[in-house]
Coordinates of C-alpha atoms in Angstrom, one line a residue:
Chain B
M287 CA 0.0 0.0 0.0
Q288 CA 1.3 3.4 -0.9
K289 CA 2.1 5.8 1.9
K290 CA -0.4 8.6 2.2
E291 CA 0.9 11.9 0.9
P292 CA 1.6 14.3 3.8
I293 CA -0.6 17.4 4.1
I294 CA 1.3 20.7 4.4
L295 CA -0.8 23.6 5.8
I296 CA 0.6 27.0 4.9
T297 CA -0.3 30.4 6.4
N298 CA 1.2 33.7 7.2
D299 CA 0.5 37.1 8.7
D300 CA 1.3 39.4 5.8
G301 CA -1.8 38.3 3.9
I302 CA -2.5 35.7 1.2
T303 CA -1.3 38.0 -1.6
A304 CA 2.2 38.8 -0.1
P305 CA 5.2 37.6 -2.1
G306 CA 6.6 35.8 0.9
I307 CA 3.8 33.2 1.1
K308 CA 4.1 32.5 -2.6
A309 CA 7.8 31.9 -2.2
L310 CA 7.0 29.4 0.6
V311 CA 4.4 27.6 -1.4
D312 CA 6.8 27.3 -4.3
A313 CA 9.6 26.2 -2.0
V314 CA 7.8 23.1 -0.7
R315 CA 6.1 22.0 -3.9
G316 CA 6.5 18.2 -4.4
L317 CA 6.8 17.5 -0.6
G318 CA 3.1 16.8 -0.1
R319 CA -0.4 18.1 -0.6
I320 CA -0.1 21.8 0.0
V321 CA -3.2 23.6 1.4
V322 CA -3.1 27.4 2.0
V323 CA -5.4 29.2 4.5
A324 CA -4.2 32.7 5.1
P325 CA -5.5 36.1 6.2
D326 CA -7.2 38.3 3.5
S327 CA -5.2 41.3 4.8
P328 CA -2.0 42.1 6.6
Q329 CA -2.0 41.0 10.3
S330 CA 1.5 42.0 11.5
G331 CA 1.9 42.5 15.2
M332 CA -1.3 40.6 15.9
G333 CA 0.4 38.4 18.4
H334 CA -1.7 35.4 19.4
A335 CA -5.0 37.3 18.9
I336 CA -8.1 35.2 18.1
T337 CA -11.4 36.4 16.9
I338 CA -14.3 35.8 19.4
G339 CA -16.2 39.1 19.2
H340 CA -17.3 38.9 15.6
P341 CA -17.8 36.2 12.9
L342 CA -15.2 35.0 10.5
R343 CA -15.3 34.7 6.7
L344 CA -13.6 32.0 4.7
N345 CA -13.4 32.1 0.9
K346 CA -11.8 29.8 -1.6
V347 CA -9.4 31.7 -3.9
D348 CA -7.2 30.9 -6.9
V349 CA -3.8 32.6 -6.3
F350 CA -1.3 29.8 -6.3
D351 CA -1.0 27.8 -9.5
G352 CA -2.7 24.4 -8.9
I353 CA -2.8 24.8 -5.0
D354 CA -6.0 24.7 -2.9
A355 CA -6.2 28.1 -1.1
W356 CA -8.6 29.9 1.1
Q357 CA -8.5 33.5 2.5
C358 CA -9.9 34.2 5.9
S359 CA -11.0 37.5 7.5
G360 CA -9.4 36.5 10.8
T361 CA -6.0 36.4 12.5
P362 CA -3.2 34.0 11.7
A363 CA -4.2 31.9 14.7
D364 CA -7.8 31.9 13.4
C365 CA -6.6 30.6 10.1
V366 CA -5.0 27.5 11.6
K367 CA -8.1 26.8 13.7
L368 CA -10.4 27.2 10.7
A369 CA -8.1 25.2 8.4
R370 CA -8.2 22.2 10.6
D371 CA -11.9 22.3 11.4
K372 CA -13.5 23.6 8.2
V373 CA -11.0 23.1 5.4
L374 CA -9.0 19.9 6.0
H375 CA -11.4 18.2 8.5
E376 CA -8.2 16.5 9.8
K377 CA -4.8 17.4 11.3
P378 CA -2.2 18.4 8.7
D379 CA 1.2 16.6 9.0
I380 CA 3.0 19.9 9.3
C381 CA 2.2 23.6 9.3
L382 CA 4.5 26.3 7.9
S383 CA 4.0 30.0 8.4
G384 CA 5.6 32.7 6.3
I385 CA 7.8 33.6 4.7
N386 CA 7.5 36.8 6.8
H387 CA 8.6 40.1 5.3
G388 CA 10.9 41.0 8.2
P389 CA 12.6 39.1 11.0
N390 CA 10.9 37.5 14.0
H391 CA 14.0 36.7 16.0
S392 CA 14.3 37.0 19.8
I393 CA 11.3 38.5 21.6
N394 CA 9.5 39.1 18.3
V395 CA 8.3 35.5 18.7
I396 CA 5.8 37.0 21.2
Y397 CA 4.5 39.8 19.0
S398 CA 4.5 38.1 15.6
G399 CA 1.3 36.9 13.9
T400 CA 3.5 34.6 11.8
M401 CA 4.8 32.9 14.9
S402 CA 1.4 32.8 16.6
A403 CA 0.1 30.7 13.7
A404 CA 3.0 28.3 14.2
M405 CA 2.3 28.3 17.9
E406 CA -1.4 27.6 17.4
A407 CA -0.4 24.6 15.3
A408 CA 2.0 23.4 18.0
I409 CA -0.8 23.7 20.6
E410 CA -2.9 21.5 18.4
D411 CA -0.2 18.9 18.1
I412 CA 0.8 19.8 14.6
P413 CA 4.6 20.1 14.1
S414 CA 5.2 23.6 12.8
A415 CA 7.7 26.3 11.8
G416 CA 7.5 30.0 11.2
I417 CA 10.0 31.3 8.6
S418 CA 11.0 34.9 8.4
L419 CA 13.4 36.9 6.2
F420 CA 15.5 39.8 7.6
N421 CA 14.1 42.1 4.9
F422 CA 10.9 44.1 5.1
D423 CA 10.6 44.9 1.4
F424 CA 7.7 43.8 -0.7
D425 CA 10.0 42.7 -3.4
A426 CA 12.7 41.1 -1.2
D427 CA 14.8 38.2 -2.6
F428 CA 13.3 35.1 -0.9
S429 CA 15.6 32.6 -2.6
I430 CA 17.8 31.8 0.5
A431 CA 14.8 31.8 2.8
A432 CA 13.0 29.4 0.4
Q433 CA 16.0 27.1 0.3
V434 CA 16.1 27.0 4.2
A435 CA 12.3 26.5 4.4
R436 CA 12.4 23.5 2.1
N437 CA 15.4 22.0 4.0
V438 CA 13.5 22.5 7.4
A439 CA 10.2 21.1 5.9
E440 CA 12.0 18.0 4.6
R441 CA 13.6 17.3 8.1
M442 CA 10.2 17.9 9.8
L443 CA 8.7 15.2 7.6
T444 CA 11.5 12.7 8.1
Q445 CA 12.8 13.4 11.6
P446 CA 9.7 14.6 13.4
L447 CA 9.9 17.2 16.2
P448 CA 8.9 16.3 19.7
P449 CA 5.3 17.1 20.5
H450 CA 4.1 20.7 20.9
I451 CA 7.4 22.2 19.7
L452 CA 7.5 24.8 17.0
L453 CA 10.6 26.3 15.2
N454 CA 11.3 30.0 14.9
V455 CA 13.4 30.1 11.7
N456 CA 15.0 33.4 10.7
V457 CA 17.0 34.0 7.5
P458 CA 19.5 36.8 7.0
N459 CA 19.2 39.1 4.0
A460 CA 22.1 37.4 2.3
T461 CA 23.0 36.3 -1.2
Q462 CA 24.1 32.7 -2.2
G463 CA 27.7 34.0 -2.0
D464 CA 27.7 35.3 1.6
F465 CA 25.1 33.0 3.3
K466 CA 26.9 31.0 6.0
G467 CA 24.4 28.2 6.7
V468 CA 22.0 27.3 9.5
K469 CA 22.5 27.4 13.3
I470 CA 20.4 26.0 16.1
C471 CA 20.1 28.8 18.6
R472 CA 18.5 30.1 21.8
Q473 CA 16.2 33.1 21.9
A474 CA 18.2 36.3 22.6
Y475 CA 17.0 38.6 25.4
A476 CA 16.1 41.7 23.5
R477 CA 13.2 44.2 23.6
W478 CA 11.7 47.1 21.8
Q479 CA 12.3 50.5 23.2
E480 CA 9.2 52.5 22.4
Q481 CA 9.2 56.1 21.4
F482 CA 5.7 57.1 20.7
D483 CA 5.4 59.7 18.0
H484 CA 2.9 62.3 19.5
R485 CA 0.8 64.2 16.9
T486 CA -2.3 66.4 17.0
D487 CA -5.2 65.7 14.6
P488 CA -7.0 68.4 12.6
R489 CA -9.5 68.8 15.4
G490 CA -6.8 69.5 18.0
K491 CA -6.9 66.1 19.7
D492 CA -3.7 64.1 20.6
Y493 CA -2.8 60.8 19.0
Y494 CA 0.3 58.5 19.1
W495 CA 2.0 56.3 16.6
M496 CA 4.0 53.4 18.0
V497 CA 7.6 53.5 16.8
G498 CA 10.4 51.6 18.4
K499 CA 14.1 50.6 18.4
F500 CA 15.1 47.0 18.7
L501 CA 17.6 46.6 21.6
N502 CA 19.6 43.4 22.0
L503 CA 20.3 43.3 25.7
D504 CA 21.7 39.7 25.7
K505 CA 25.4 39.5 26.7
G506 CA 25.7 35.8 26.0
T507 CA 26.5 33.7 23.0
G508 CA 24.5 31.2 20.9
T509 CA 21.5 33.5 20.3
D510 CA 19.4 34.0 17.2
V511 CA 20.3 37.7 17.1
E512 CA 24.1 36.8 17.0
A513 CA 23.7 34.1 14.3
L514 CA 21.8 36.4 12.0
K515 CA 24.4 39.1 12.5
D516 CA 27.0 36.6 11.5
G517 CA 25.2 35.7 8.3
Y518 CA 23.6 32.5 9.5
A519 CA 20.0 31.4 9.5
S520 CA 18.8 30.8 13.1
I521 CA 16.5 28.0 14.3
V522 CA 15.1 28.4 17.8
P523 CA 13.0 25.5 19.1
V524 CA 10.0 27.1 20.9
T525 CA 7.9 25.6 23.7
I526 CA 4.2 26.3 24.5
D527 CA 4.8 25.5 28.2
L528 CA 5.8 28.9 29.6
T529 CA 6.3 27.7 33.2
D530 CA 9.6 28.9 34.6
V531 CA 10.8 25.9 36.6
K532 CA 13.6 27.6 38.5
T533 CA 11.3 30.4 39.7
K534 CA 8.7 27.8 40.6
E535 CA 11.2 26.3 43.0
W536 CA 12.2 29.7 44.3
L537 CA 8.5 30.6 44.9
E538 CA 7.8 27.3 46.7
A539 CA 10.8 28.0 49.0
E540 CA 10.4 31.7 49.6
W541 CA 6.8 32.7 49.1
K542 CA 5.3 30.2 51.6
F543 CA 1.5 30.3 51.4
Chain D
M134 CA 15.1 60.3 53.9
Q135 CA 11.7 58.7 53.4
K136 CA 11.6 55.7 51.0
K137 CA 9.9 56.6 47.7
E138 CA 6.4 55.2 47.5
P139 CA 6.2 52.3 45.0
I140 CA 4.4 52.9 41.7
I141 CA 1.8 50.3 40.9
L142 CA 0.6 50.2 37.3
I143 CA -2.8 48.6 36.8
T144 CA -4.3 47.4 33.5
N145 CA -6.6 44.8 32.1
D146 CA -8.3 43.4 29.0
D147 CA -11.9 43.7 29.9
G148 CA -11.8 47.5 29.6
I149 CA -11.4 50.3 32.1
T150 CA -15.1 50.2 33.2
A151 CA -15.2 46.4 34.0
P152 CA -15.9 45.6 37.7
G153 CA -12.8 43.4 37.8
I154 CA -10.3 46.3 37.4
K155 CA -12.1 48.3 40.0
A156 CA -11.8 45.3 42.4
L157 CA -8.1 45.2 41.7
V158 CA -7.6 48.9 42.3
D159 CA -9.4 48.7 45.6
A160 CA -7.5 45.6 46.6
V161 CA -4.1 47.2 46.5
R162 CA -5.0 50.7 47.8
G163 CA -2.4 51.8 50.4
L164 CA 0.4 49.7 48.9
G165 CA 1.8 52.6 46.8
R166 CA 0.9 55.2 44.2
I167 CA -1.7 53.5 41.9
V168 CA -1.9 54.5 38.2
V169 CA -4.4 52.9 35.8
V170 CA -3.9 52.8 32.0
A171 CA -6.4 50.4 30.5
P172 CA -8.3 49.8 27.2
D173 CA -11.4 51.8 26.5
S174 CA -13.2 48.7 25.3
P175 CA -13.1 44.9 25.9
Q176 CA -10.0 43.2 24.4
S177 CA -10.4 39.6 25.4
G178 CA -8.6 37.1 23.2
M179 CA -6.3 39.8 21.9
G180 CA -3.2 37.8 22.8
H181 CA 0.0 39.8 22.5
A182 CA -1.4 42.1 19.8
I183 CA 0.2 45.5 19.4
T184 CA -1.1 48.4 17.4
I185 CA 1.2 49.5 14.6
G186 CA -1.1 50.0 11.6
H187 CA -3.2 52.9 13.1
P188 CA -2.6 55.6 15.8
L189 CA -3.5 55.3 19.5
R190 CA -5.6 57.6 21.6
L191 CA -5.0 58.1 25.3
N192 CA -7.4 60.1 27.5
K193 CA -7.4 60.9 31.2
V194 CA -10.6 59.7 32.9
D195 CA -12.1 59.8 36.4
V196 CA -13.5 56.4 37.2
F197 CA -11.6 55.3 40.3
D198 CA -12.1 57.4 43.4
G199 CA -8.9 59.5 43.8
I200 CA -6.8 57.3 41.4
D201 CA -5.0 58.7 38.3
A202 CA -6.4 56.8 35.3
W203 CA -6.2 56.9 31.5
Q204 CA -8.1 55.0 28.9
C205 CA -6.4 53.9 25.7
S206 CA -7.8 52.9 22.3
G207 CA -5.2 50.1 22.0
T208 CA -4.6 46.6 23.2
P209 CA -3.5 45.6 26.7
A210 CA 0.2 45.4 25.5
D211 CA -0.2 48.9 24.0
C212 CA -1.4 50.2 27.4
V213 CA 1.7 49.0 29.2
K214 CA 4.0 50.6 26.5
L215 CA 2.1 53.9 26.6
A216 CA 1.9 54.0 30.4
R217 CA 5.6 53.8 30.7
D218 CA 6.5 56.2 27.9
K219 CA 3.7 58.8 28.0
V220 CA 2.1 58.6 31.4
L221 CA 4.6 57.6 34.0
H222 CA 7.8 58.6 32.1
E223 CA 9.5 56.0 34.3
K224 CA 9.4 52.3 35.1
P225 CA 6.6 51.4 37.6
D226 CA 7.7 49.1 40.5
I227 CA 5.2 46.5 39.6
C228 CA 2.4 46.0 37.1
L229 CA -0.9 44.2 37.9
S230 CA -3.3 43.1 35.2
G231 CA -6.9 42.1 35.8
I232 CA -8.9 41.0 37.7
N233 CA -10.0 39.2 34.6
H234 CA -13.6 38.1 34.3
G235 CA -12.9 34.4 33.5
P236 CA -9.8 32.1 34.0
N237 CA -6.5 32.4 32.2
H238 CA -5.1 29.1 33.4
S239 CA -3.0 26.7 31.3
I240 CA -2.7 27.5 27.6
N241 CA -4.9 30.6 28.0
V242 CA -1.8 32.4 29.0
I243 CA -1.0 32.6 25.3
Y244 CA -4.5 33.9 24.1
S245 CA -5.2 36.2 27.0
G246 CA -5.0 40.0 26.7
T247 CA -4.7 40.2 30.5
M248 CA -1.7 38.0 30.5
S249 CA -0.1 39.8 27.5
A250 CA -0.1 43.0 29.4
A251 CA 1.7 41.3 32.3
M252 CA 4.1 39.7 29.7
E253 CA 4.8 43.1 28.1
A254 CA 5.7 44.4 31.5
A255 CA 8.0 41.5 32.2
I256 CA 9.7 42.1 28.8
E257 CA 10.3 45.6 29.9
D258 CA 11.8 44.4 33.2
I259 CA 8.7 45.4 35.3
P260 CA 7.8 42.6 37.8
S261 CA 4.2 41.7 37.0
A262 CA 1.2 39.5 37.6
G263 CA -2.1 38.8 35.8
I264 CA -5.0 37.9 38.1
S265 CA -8.0 36.1 36.8
L266 CA -11.2 34.8 38.4
F267 CA -12.9 31.6 37.4
N268 CA -16.2 33.4 36.8
F269 CA -17.2 35.2 33.5
D270 CA -20.1 37.1 35.0
F271 CA -20.2 40.9 35.0
D272 CA -21.3 41.0 38.6
A273 CA -19.0 38.1 39.9
D274 CA -17.9 38.2 43.5
F275 CA -14.3 39.4 43.4
S276 CA -13.6 39.3 47.2
I277 CA -11.4 36.2 47.2
A278 CA -9.5 37.3 44.1
A279 CA -9.0 40.7 45.6
Q280 CA -7.5 39.1 48.7
V281 CA -5.2 36.9 46.7
A282 CA -4.2 39.9 44.5
R283 CA -3.2 42.0 47.5
N284 CA -1.3 39.1 49.0
V285 CA 0.6 38.6 45.8
A286 CA 1.3 42.4 45.3
E287 CA 2.6 42.7 48.9
R288 CA 5.0 39.8 48.2
M289 CA 6.1 41.2 44.9
L290 CA 7.0 44.5 46.6
T291 CA 8.9 42.8 49.5
Q292 CA 10.4 39.6 48.0
P293 CA 11.0 40.7 44.3
L294 CA 10.6 38.2 41.5
P295 CA 13.7 37.3 39.3
P296 CA 14.0 39.5 36.3
H297 CA 11.6 39.0 33.3
I298 CA 9.3 36.7 35.2
L299 CA 5.5 37.3 35.4
L300 CA 3.0 35.4 37.5
N301 CA -0.2 33.9 36.1
V302 CA -2.6 34.0 39.1
N303 CA -6.0 32.3 38.8
V304 CA -8.6 32.2 41.5
P305 CA -11.4 29.7 41.8
N306 CA -15.0 30.9 42.0
A307 CA -15.1 30.1 45.8
T308 CA -16.6 31.6 48.9
Q309 CA -14.5 32.4 52.0
G310 CA -15.8 29.2 53.5
D311 CA -14.6 26.8 50.7
F312 CA -11.5 28.6 49.5
K313 CA -8.5 26.3 50.1
G314 CA -5.6 28.7 49.8
V315 CA -2.8 29.4 47.2
K316 CA -0.7 26.8 45.3
I317 CA 2.5 27.4 43.2
C318 CA 1.9 25.3 40.0
R319 CA 3.1 24.5 36.5
Q320 CA 1.1 25.2 33.4
A321 CA -1.2 22.3 32.5
Y322 CA -1.1 21.0 28.9
A323 CA -4.6 21.8 27.7
R324 CA -6.1 23.2 24.6
W325 CA -9.3 24.4 23.1
Q326 CA -11.2 22.1 20.7
E327 CA -12.8 24.4 18.2
Q328 CA -16.2 23.8 16.8
F329 CA -17.0 26.6 14.4
D330 CA -20.7 27.5 14.3
H331 CA -21.4 27.8 10.6
R332 CA -24.2 30.3 9.7
T333 CA -25.5 32.0 6.5
D334 CA -26.0 35.7 6.4
P335 CA -29.1 37.5 5.0
R336 CA -27.3 37.7 1.6
G337 CA -26.7 34.0 1.5
K338 CA -23.0 34.1 2.4
D339 CA -21.3 31.8 4.9
Y340 CA -19.8 33.0 8.1
Y341 CA -18.4 31.3 11.2
W342 CA -18.5 32.0 15.0
M343 CA -15.6 30.5 16.9
V344 CA -16.8 28.4 19.8
G345 CA -14.7 25.9 21.7
K346 CA -14.4 23.4 24.5
F347 CA -11.5 23.5 26.9
L348 CA -9.8 20.1 27.0
N349 CA -7.4 19.3 29.8
L350 CA -5.0 16.8 28.3
D351 CA -2.5 16.8 31.1
K352 CA -2.2 13.5 32.9
G353 CA 0.3 14.8 35.5
T354 CA 0.0 16.5 38.8
G355 CA 0.9 19.9 40.2
T356 CA -0.9 21.8 37.4
D357 CA -2.9 25.0 37.6
V358 CA -6.0 23.2 36.2
E359 CA -5.8 20.7 39.0
A360 CA -5.3 23.3 41.8
L361 CA -8.3 25.3 40.6
K362 CA -10.4 22.2 40.4
D363 CA -9.5 21.4 44.0
G364 CA -10.5 24.9 45.2
Y365 CA -7.0 26.5 45.3
A366 CA -5.8 29.7 43.7
S367 CA -2.9 28.8 41.3
I368 CA 0.2 30.8 40.7
V369 CA 2.3 29.8 37.7
P370 CA 5.7 31.7 37.2
V371 CA 5.9 32.4 33.5
T372 CA 9.1 33.1 31.4
I373 CA 9.4 35.2 28.3
D374 CA 12.3 33.0 27.0
L375 CA 10.4 30.4 25.0
T376 CA 13.5 28.4 24.0
D377 CA 13.0 24.7 24.5
V378 CA 16.4 23.7 25.8
K379 CA 15.8 19.9 25.5
T380 CA 14.7 20.1 21.9
K381 CA 17.7 22.5 21.2
E382 CA 20.1 19.7 22.2
W383 CA 18.1 17.1 20.2
L384 CA 18.2 19.3 17.1
E385 CA 21.9 19.9 17.5
A386 CA 22.5 16.1 17.6
E387 CA 19.9 14.9 15.0
W388 CA 19.4 17.7 12.5
K389 CA 23.0 18.3 11.6
F390 CA 23.3 21.3 9.3

């Protein structure tokens, strides 16, 4: 009996018409049955938002040559939930999210819609990876990122990840000539330093635009920020169990209840 | 010289007019200078969304007797960022988020706007806690949750948490008579099983409401789900470093790049 073709669910947070998701679909052609369920509009910075206060729309579209695809009015996490329940009616073998226009290294794993789709998949026991390119341009060159994405997808299908683990894959904005390869990393401690841009509207009322500067505050080695800076793609294995075991022991000893 | 009064930043995701945030403000009166910056409308399920695609409004309001308070048009994470940069102009000593109308135990830490505000504070090196009550009602009895919140806040001010740790505090819907006390716990492995409610609009087009059933799939002990079921309040220390160290070692050994 022939082995069933694996189902590869693809989503993103830049929207179904972004060049990054097209690059990802093309990168993994031939590895299985590809199904796309992605937001109908950009959803960057949506974190792990889900839509409970209003209804969701889901419409079949024809944007990837020969690939079944649906656009959804919800968030990236909504897309994964709807894909499983209303499109596939079963669990896909793997879920890939991206390729994001812009990096999601370090603390961005928490803010990123791309990563939240991958995290939603991991919660639902679907091995997953979010892939992001360190270039925000619409017409960025996705060729290295596509090559890394295919490599990661192949490994996910042949050497499965432990349960409930997702991969945060970031690719430097490199050419074939200066790309150094792939490194397994830990998440750097970094954060955004906000500087709100304060303006006044035509009616004299205040408003603020969020702008920020990315600060790498990590003094150690082996981080994703460091790998990217050195020209490597970074892979950070990410858990959905956020318990801090060391602090748990400390609290039990010091905060006696 | 007199010691500076600690600054306690309070926010939530149910909106500044929810009874839960009033209960939290009243619970910690006297412990320091309380400042409230909270969403002007409900933000449940917003996860760690931040607002980058449109501008934010921030307006002073008078809703808590004698307490400085601002309402913000953004998400809970936006509130923490704006509070620090545009209201306080300095780091508060602690940040408390809640009291949430409904629990945020287990995997809900990832979906919850209440917890994302606490997580944003932890990223910014502000010790923080999200407090949630296992009762979704508008007019829930917050007295036990308020008592736990004050107890936790007092400890946070006197026995400071390690850097970048937040607490996920959940309180059972108990009376003084049957409340069992507080337990330090680990995050249970649980997930929502979605069952989308499929409807047709008056123009004949399909739409979906997200509904779901909470499934506790954790077979172990010491979890927050278990503690709440047994009548205890649960405290899970939460990290912002999502690296899975065990899988990192496995990838280094097995996924040779």
